[in-house]
Every structure is written in C-alpha cells, then in structure tokens.
mmCIF file of C-alpha atoms in Angstrom:
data_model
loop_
_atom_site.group_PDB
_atom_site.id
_atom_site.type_symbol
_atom_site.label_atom_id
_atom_site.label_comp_id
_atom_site.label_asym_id
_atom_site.label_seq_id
_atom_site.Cartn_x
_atom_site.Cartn_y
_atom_site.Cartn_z
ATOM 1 C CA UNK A 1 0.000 0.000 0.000
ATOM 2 C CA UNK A 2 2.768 2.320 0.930
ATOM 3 C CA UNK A 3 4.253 1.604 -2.130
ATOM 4 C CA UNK A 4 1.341 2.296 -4.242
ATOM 5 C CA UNK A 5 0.507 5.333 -2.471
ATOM 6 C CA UNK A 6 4.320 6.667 -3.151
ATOM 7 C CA UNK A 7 4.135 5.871 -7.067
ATOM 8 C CA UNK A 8 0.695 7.571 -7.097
ATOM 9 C CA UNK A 9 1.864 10.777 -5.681
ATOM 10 C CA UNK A 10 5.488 10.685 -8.012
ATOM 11 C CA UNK A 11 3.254 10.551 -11.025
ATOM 12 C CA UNK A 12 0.836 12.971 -9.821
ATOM 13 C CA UNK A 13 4.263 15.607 -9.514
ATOM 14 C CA UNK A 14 5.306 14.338 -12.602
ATOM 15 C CA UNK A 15 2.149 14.651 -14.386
ATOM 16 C CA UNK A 16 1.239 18.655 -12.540
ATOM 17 C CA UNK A 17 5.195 19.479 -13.566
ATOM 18 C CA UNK A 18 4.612 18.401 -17.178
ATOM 19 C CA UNK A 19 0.816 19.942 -17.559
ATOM 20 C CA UNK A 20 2.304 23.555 -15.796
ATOM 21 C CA UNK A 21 5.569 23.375 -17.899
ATOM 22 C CA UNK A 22 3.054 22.944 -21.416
ATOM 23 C CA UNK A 23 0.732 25.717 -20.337
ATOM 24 C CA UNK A 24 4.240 28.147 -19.522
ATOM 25 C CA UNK A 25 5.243 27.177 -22.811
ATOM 26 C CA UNK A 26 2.146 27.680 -24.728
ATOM 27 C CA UNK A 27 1.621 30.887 -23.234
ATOM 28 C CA UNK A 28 4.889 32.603 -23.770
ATOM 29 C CA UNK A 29 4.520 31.097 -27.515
ATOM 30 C CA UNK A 30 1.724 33.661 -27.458
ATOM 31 C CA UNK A 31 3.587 35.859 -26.548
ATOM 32 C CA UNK A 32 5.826 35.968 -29.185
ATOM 33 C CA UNK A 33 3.233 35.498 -31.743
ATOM 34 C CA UNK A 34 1.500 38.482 -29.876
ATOM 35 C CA UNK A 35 5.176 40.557 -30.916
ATOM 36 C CA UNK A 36 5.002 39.061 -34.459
ATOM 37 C CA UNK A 37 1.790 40.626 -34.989
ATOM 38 C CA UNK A 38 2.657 43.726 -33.530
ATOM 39 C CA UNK A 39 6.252 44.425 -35.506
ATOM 40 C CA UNK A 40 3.912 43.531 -38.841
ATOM 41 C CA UNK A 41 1.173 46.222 -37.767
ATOM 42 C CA UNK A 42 3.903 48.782 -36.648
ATOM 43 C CA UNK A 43 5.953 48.314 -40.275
ATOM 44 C CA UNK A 44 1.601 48.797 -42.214
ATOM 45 C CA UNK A 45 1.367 52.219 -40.850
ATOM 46 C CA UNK A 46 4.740 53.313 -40.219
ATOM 47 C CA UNK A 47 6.932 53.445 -43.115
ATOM 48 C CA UNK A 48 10.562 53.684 -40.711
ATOM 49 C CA UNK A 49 9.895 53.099 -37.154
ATOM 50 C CA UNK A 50 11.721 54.846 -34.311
ATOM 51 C CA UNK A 51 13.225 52.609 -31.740
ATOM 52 C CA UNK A 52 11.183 53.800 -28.981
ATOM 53 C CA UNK A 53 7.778 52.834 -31.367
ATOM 54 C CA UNK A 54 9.653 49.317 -31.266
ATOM 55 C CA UNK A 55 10.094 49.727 -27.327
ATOM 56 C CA UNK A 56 6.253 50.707 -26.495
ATOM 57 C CA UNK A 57 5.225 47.890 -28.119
ATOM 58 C CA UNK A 58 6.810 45.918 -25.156
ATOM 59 C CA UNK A 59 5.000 47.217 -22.857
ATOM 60 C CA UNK A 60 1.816 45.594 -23.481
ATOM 61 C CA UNK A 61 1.938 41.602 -23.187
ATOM 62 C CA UNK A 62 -0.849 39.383 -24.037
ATOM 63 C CA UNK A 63 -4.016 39.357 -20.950
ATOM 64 C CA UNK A 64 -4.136 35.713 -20.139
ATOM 65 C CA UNK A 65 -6.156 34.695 -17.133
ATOM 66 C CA UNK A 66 -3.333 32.716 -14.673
ATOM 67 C CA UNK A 67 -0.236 34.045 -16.403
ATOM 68 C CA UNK A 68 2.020 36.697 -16.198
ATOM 69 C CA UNK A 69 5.352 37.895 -18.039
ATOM 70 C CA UNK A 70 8.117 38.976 -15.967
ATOM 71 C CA UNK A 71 10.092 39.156 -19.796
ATOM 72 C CA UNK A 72 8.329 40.449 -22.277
ATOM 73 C CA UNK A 73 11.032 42.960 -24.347
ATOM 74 C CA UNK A 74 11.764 43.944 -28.458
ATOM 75 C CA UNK A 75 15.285 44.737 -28.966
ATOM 76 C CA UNK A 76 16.290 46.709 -32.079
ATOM 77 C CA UNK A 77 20.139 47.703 -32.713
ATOM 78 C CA UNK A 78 20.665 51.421 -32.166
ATOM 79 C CA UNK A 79 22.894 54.456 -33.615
ATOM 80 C CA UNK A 80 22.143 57.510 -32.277
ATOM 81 C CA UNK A 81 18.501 56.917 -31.309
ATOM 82 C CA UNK A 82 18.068 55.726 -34.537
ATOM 83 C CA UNK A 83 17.692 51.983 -35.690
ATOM 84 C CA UNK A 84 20.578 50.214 -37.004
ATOM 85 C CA UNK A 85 20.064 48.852 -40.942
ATOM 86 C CA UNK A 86 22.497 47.113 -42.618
ATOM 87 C CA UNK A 87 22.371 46.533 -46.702
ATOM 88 C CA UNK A 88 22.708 43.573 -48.607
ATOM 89 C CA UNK A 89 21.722 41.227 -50.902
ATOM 90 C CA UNK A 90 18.845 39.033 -50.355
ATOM 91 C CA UNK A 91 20.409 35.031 -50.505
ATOM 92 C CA UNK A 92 16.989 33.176 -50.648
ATOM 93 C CA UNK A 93 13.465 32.966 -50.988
ATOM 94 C CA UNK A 94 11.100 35.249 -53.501
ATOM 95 C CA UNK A 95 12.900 38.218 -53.162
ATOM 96 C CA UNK A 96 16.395 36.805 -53.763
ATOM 97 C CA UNK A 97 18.727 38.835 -56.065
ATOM 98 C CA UNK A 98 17.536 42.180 -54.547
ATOM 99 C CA UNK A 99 19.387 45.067 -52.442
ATOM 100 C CA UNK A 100 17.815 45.239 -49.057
ATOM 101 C CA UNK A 101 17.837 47.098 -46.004
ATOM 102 C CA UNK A 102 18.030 44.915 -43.124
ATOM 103 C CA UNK A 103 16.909 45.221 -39.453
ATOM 104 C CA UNK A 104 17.489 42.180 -37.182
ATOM 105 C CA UNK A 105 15.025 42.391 -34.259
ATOM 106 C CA UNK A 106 15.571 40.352 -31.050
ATOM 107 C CA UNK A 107 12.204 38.853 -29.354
ATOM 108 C CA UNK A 108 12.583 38.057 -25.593
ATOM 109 C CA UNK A 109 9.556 36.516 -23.956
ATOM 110 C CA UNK A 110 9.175 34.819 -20.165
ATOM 111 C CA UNK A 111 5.815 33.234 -19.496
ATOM 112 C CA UNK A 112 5.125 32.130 -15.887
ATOM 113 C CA UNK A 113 1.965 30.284 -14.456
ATOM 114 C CA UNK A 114 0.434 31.240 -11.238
ATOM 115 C CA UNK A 115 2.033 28.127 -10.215
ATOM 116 C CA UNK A 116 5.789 29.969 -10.260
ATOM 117 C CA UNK A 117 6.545 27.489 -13.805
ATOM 118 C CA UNK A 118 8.128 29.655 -16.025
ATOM 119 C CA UNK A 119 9.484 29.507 -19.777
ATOM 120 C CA UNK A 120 11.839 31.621 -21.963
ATOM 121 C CA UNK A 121 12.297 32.217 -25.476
ATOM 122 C CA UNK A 122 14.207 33.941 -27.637
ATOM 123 C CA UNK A 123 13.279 34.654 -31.335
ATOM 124 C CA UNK A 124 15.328 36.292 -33.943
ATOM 125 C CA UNK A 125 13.710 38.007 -37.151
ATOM 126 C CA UNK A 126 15.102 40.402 -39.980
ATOM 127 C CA UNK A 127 12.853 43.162 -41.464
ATOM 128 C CA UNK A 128 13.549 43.715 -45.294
ATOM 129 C CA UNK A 129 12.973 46.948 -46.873
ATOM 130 C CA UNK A 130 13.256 46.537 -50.387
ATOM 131 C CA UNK A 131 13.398 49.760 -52.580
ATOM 132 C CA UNK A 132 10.737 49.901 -55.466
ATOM 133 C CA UNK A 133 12.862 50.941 -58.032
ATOM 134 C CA UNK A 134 14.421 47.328 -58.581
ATOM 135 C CA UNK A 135 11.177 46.406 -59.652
ATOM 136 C CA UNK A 136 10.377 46.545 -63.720
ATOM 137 C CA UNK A 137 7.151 47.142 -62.136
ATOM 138 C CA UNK A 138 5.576 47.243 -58.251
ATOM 139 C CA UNK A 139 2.350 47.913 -57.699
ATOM 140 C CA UNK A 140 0.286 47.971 -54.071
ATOM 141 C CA UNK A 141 -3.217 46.588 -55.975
ATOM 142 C CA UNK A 142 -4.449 44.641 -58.639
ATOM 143 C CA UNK A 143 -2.275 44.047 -61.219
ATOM 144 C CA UNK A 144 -3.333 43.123 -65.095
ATOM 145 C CA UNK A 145 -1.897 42.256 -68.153
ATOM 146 C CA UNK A 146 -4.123 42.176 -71.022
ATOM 147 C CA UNK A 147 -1.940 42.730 -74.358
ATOM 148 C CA UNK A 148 -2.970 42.842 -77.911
ATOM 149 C CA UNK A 149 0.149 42.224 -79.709
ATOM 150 C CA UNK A 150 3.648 40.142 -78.555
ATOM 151 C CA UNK A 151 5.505 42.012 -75.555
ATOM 152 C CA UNK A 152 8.340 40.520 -73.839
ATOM 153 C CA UNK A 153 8.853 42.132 -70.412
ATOM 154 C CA UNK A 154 12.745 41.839 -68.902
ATOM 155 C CA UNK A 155 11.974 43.168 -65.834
ATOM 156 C CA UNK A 156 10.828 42.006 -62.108
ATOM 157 C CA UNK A 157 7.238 42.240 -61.139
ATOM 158 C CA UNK A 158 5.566 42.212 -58.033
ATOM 159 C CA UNK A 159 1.825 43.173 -56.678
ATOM 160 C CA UNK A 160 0.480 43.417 -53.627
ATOM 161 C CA UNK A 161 -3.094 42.395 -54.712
ATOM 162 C CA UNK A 162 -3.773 40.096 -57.353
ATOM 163 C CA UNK A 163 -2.154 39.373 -60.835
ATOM 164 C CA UNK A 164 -3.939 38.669 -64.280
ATOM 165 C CA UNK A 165 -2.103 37.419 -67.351
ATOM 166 C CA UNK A 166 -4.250 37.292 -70.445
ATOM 167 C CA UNK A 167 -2.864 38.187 -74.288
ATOM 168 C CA UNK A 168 -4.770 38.030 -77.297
ATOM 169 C CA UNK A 169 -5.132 34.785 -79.191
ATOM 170 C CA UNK A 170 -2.749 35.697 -81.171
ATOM 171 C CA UNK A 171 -0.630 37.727 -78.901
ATOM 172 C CA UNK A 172 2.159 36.095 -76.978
ATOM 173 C CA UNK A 173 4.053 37.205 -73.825
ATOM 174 C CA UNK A 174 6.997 36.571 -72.405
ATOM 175 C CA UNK A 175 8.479 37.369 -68.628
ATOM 176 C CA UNK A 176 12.161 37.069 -68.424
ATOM 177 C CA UNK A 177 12.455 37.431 -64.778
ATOM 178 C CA UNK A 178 10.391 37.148 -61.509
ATOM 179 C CA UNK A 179 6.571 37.100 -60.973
ATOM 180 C CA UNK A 180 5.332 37.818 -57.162
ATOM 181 C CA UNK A 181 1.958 38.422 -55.900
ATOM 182 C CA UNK A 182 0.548 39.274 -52.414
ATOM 183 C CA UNK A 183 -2.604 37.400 -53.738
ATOM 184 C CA UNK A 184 -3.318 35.393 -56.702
ATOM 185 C CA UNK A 185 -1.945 34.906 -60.120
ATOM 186 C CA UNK A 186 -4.655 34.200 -61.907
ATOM 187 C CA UNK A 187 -5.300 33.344 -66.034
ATOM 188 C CA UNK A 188 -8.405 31.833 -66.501
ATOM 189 C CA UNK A 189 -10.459 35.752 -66.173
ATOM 190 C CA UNK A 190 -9.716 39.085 -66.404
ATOM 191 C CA UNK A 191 -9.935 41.395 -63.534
ATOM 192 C CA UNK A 192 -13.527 42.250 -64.297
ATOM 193 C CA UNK A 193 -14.443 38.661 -63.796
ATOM 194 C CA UNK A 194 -15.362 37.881 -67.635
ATOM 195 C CA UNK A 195 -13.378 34.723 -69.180
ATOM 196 C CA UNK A 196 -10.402 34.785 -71.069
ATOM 197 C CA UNK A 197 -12.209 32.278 -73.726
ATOM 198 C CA UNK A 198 -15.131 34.185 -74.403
ATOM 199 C CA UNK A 199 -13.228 37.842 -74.942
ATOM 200 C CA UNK A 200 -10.683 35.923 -77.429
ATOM 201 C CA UNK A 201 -7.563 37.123 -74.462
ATOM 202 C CA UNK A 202 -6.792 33.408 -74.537
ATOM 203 C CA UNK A 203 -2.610 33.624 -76.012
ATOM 204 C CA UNK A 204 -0.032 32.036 -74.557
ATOM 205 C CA UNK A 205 1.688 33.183 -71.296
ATOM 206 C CA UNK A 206 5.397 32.234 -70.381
ATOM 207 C CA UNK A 207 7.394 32.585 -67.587
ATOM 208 C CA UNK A 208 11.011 31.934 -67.176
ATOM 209 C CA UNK A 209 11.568 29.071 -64.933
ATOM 210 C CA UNK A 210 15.313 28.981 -65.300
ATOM 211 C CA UNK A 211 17.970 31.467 -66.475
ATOM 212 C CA UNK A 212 18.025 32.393 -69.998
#
C-alpha cells in the first residue's frame, strides 16, 4: 500500500510538472506570436519606425487569465537613437537577387503560471525593406496584363493584390524574370471577372523558370 501510495503521488508531480511546464510554454509562444503581430502592424502604418515605437510595443503583453510575463522585451540595434540597418543582398526565398535594407530584431519573452513554472524564449527576425525601383514594375493593388500584340517584359514584377495574365489569341508574352503576388496569379479571367475564352484574351503566357 505504501508503495502504491508513493508511485501515485510521483506521477501525480510528474504529471502537474509536465501539464504547468506545457501551459508556460504555450503561453509565452503567445507571446511571441503576440510581438510578431505587432512588428507587422507597426511596419503597415509606419513606413521607418523609431526605436522607442519598437520599445512601447513591449510594454503591453498578451491578458491571459493565470499568467504573467516577468520578460516580455523587443530589442532593435541602435545608432544615435536611430535603428541600425544594414544593406545587402537578399540570398533566398522570392525576393532573392535584390538590395535590401536589413533590421534584425531580437524577441525576448518569459511566461510564468500562477504556479511559479516559467518559460523563456528567444526569437530572432530580420525586417527587409526593399526599394521599389528594382522592380520593372511594383504595384500595391491589382495588377493586369491584357496585351494585344507580342511584348516581352525583362523586368521584375511584383503586386500586392492580385495578378492577371491574359494576351490576345494571337498575342504572346513573355516574362524574363520574376513574378510575385501578395494574392493570386490568376489566367483563366480578367480582372472584371469575364473569361479569357469568351473575350478571345486566350494567347499564350510564359514565364522563365530557369535562367536564360
């Protein structure tokens, strides 16, 4: 009996450790996420932050019921009050290939329970600012191309909306370098929703997938 009773109340520990460690965890993962969303709000109405726009942002930690966050803390690199960006070339993903200013940003979060469990992470991110003008062409809404004779277009193209590629039966376009879109390429309509088919925009599209 004694020894039933003893292995009953280790696993009970055991189990109470575990379930407090998993709720510390999951709620300083919050927090972060919490920061994530902030930075990306922040960067939507502010075009070049200050670092003390970064620093408020700290101050105001998710409102969880049973936790609290002794660590909660953006740190941005500073010169002269100012943030710290560094330029370079982008290595990977969709924007590779471009000049960038980049801002590392440092994410500290502690999550405790009202049990005294508490977790820490640390989370590293880069902001990219990429200037416009490396774009062929950039534009912040829908984007359409709708020709009526051959173009070939050399340059980089991005939207922030959606993209439509359409030509003329007997029209036939050619991208030499990057497509990007916020939203959706799209080829089977035109941007006021009537079909390629029926408005004879039905040419052939291509994109390079490969260099030269």
């Amino acid at each position: 009996s004694i020894g039933i009773i003893y292995i009953s109340n280790s696993e009970t520990r055991t189990y109470t450790s575990d379930m407090n460690n998993s709720r510390a965890y999951y709620a300083t993962e919050a927090a972060m996420e919490k920061m994530m969303v902030d930075i990306s709000n922040l960067f939507a109405t502010v075009q070049s932050p200050t670092v003390s726009q970064f620093t408020a942002l700290g101050s105001s930690p998710p409102t969880l019921t049973g936790y609290s966050y002794p660590e909660y803390q953006i740190v941005v690199p500073t010169s002269g009050g100012n943030p710290t960006y560094s330029t370079r070339t982008i290595s990977s993903g969709p924007n590779q290939g471009l000049i960038a200013q980049i801002l590392p940003i440092t994410l500290n979060a502690t999550g405790r329970t009202s049990s005294g469990t508490e977790v820490r992470m640390t989370r590293t991110i880069e902001v990219a600012l990429i200037p416009v003008f490396q774009f062929g062409m950039f534009s912040d809404t829908d984007l359409s191309f709708f020709p009526g004779k051959n173009i070939t277009f050399a340059g980089r193209i991005h939207t922030n909306g959606n993209l439509f590629l359409c030509a003329a039966d007997a029209a036939t376009v050619v991208f030499l370098s990057k497509l990007t879109a916020a939203g959706e390429v799209i080829r089977a309509e035109e941007s006021n929703g009537v079909s390629v088919t029926s408005t004879a925009q039905n040419g052939p599209i291509l994109i390079s997938n490969t260099s030269n």
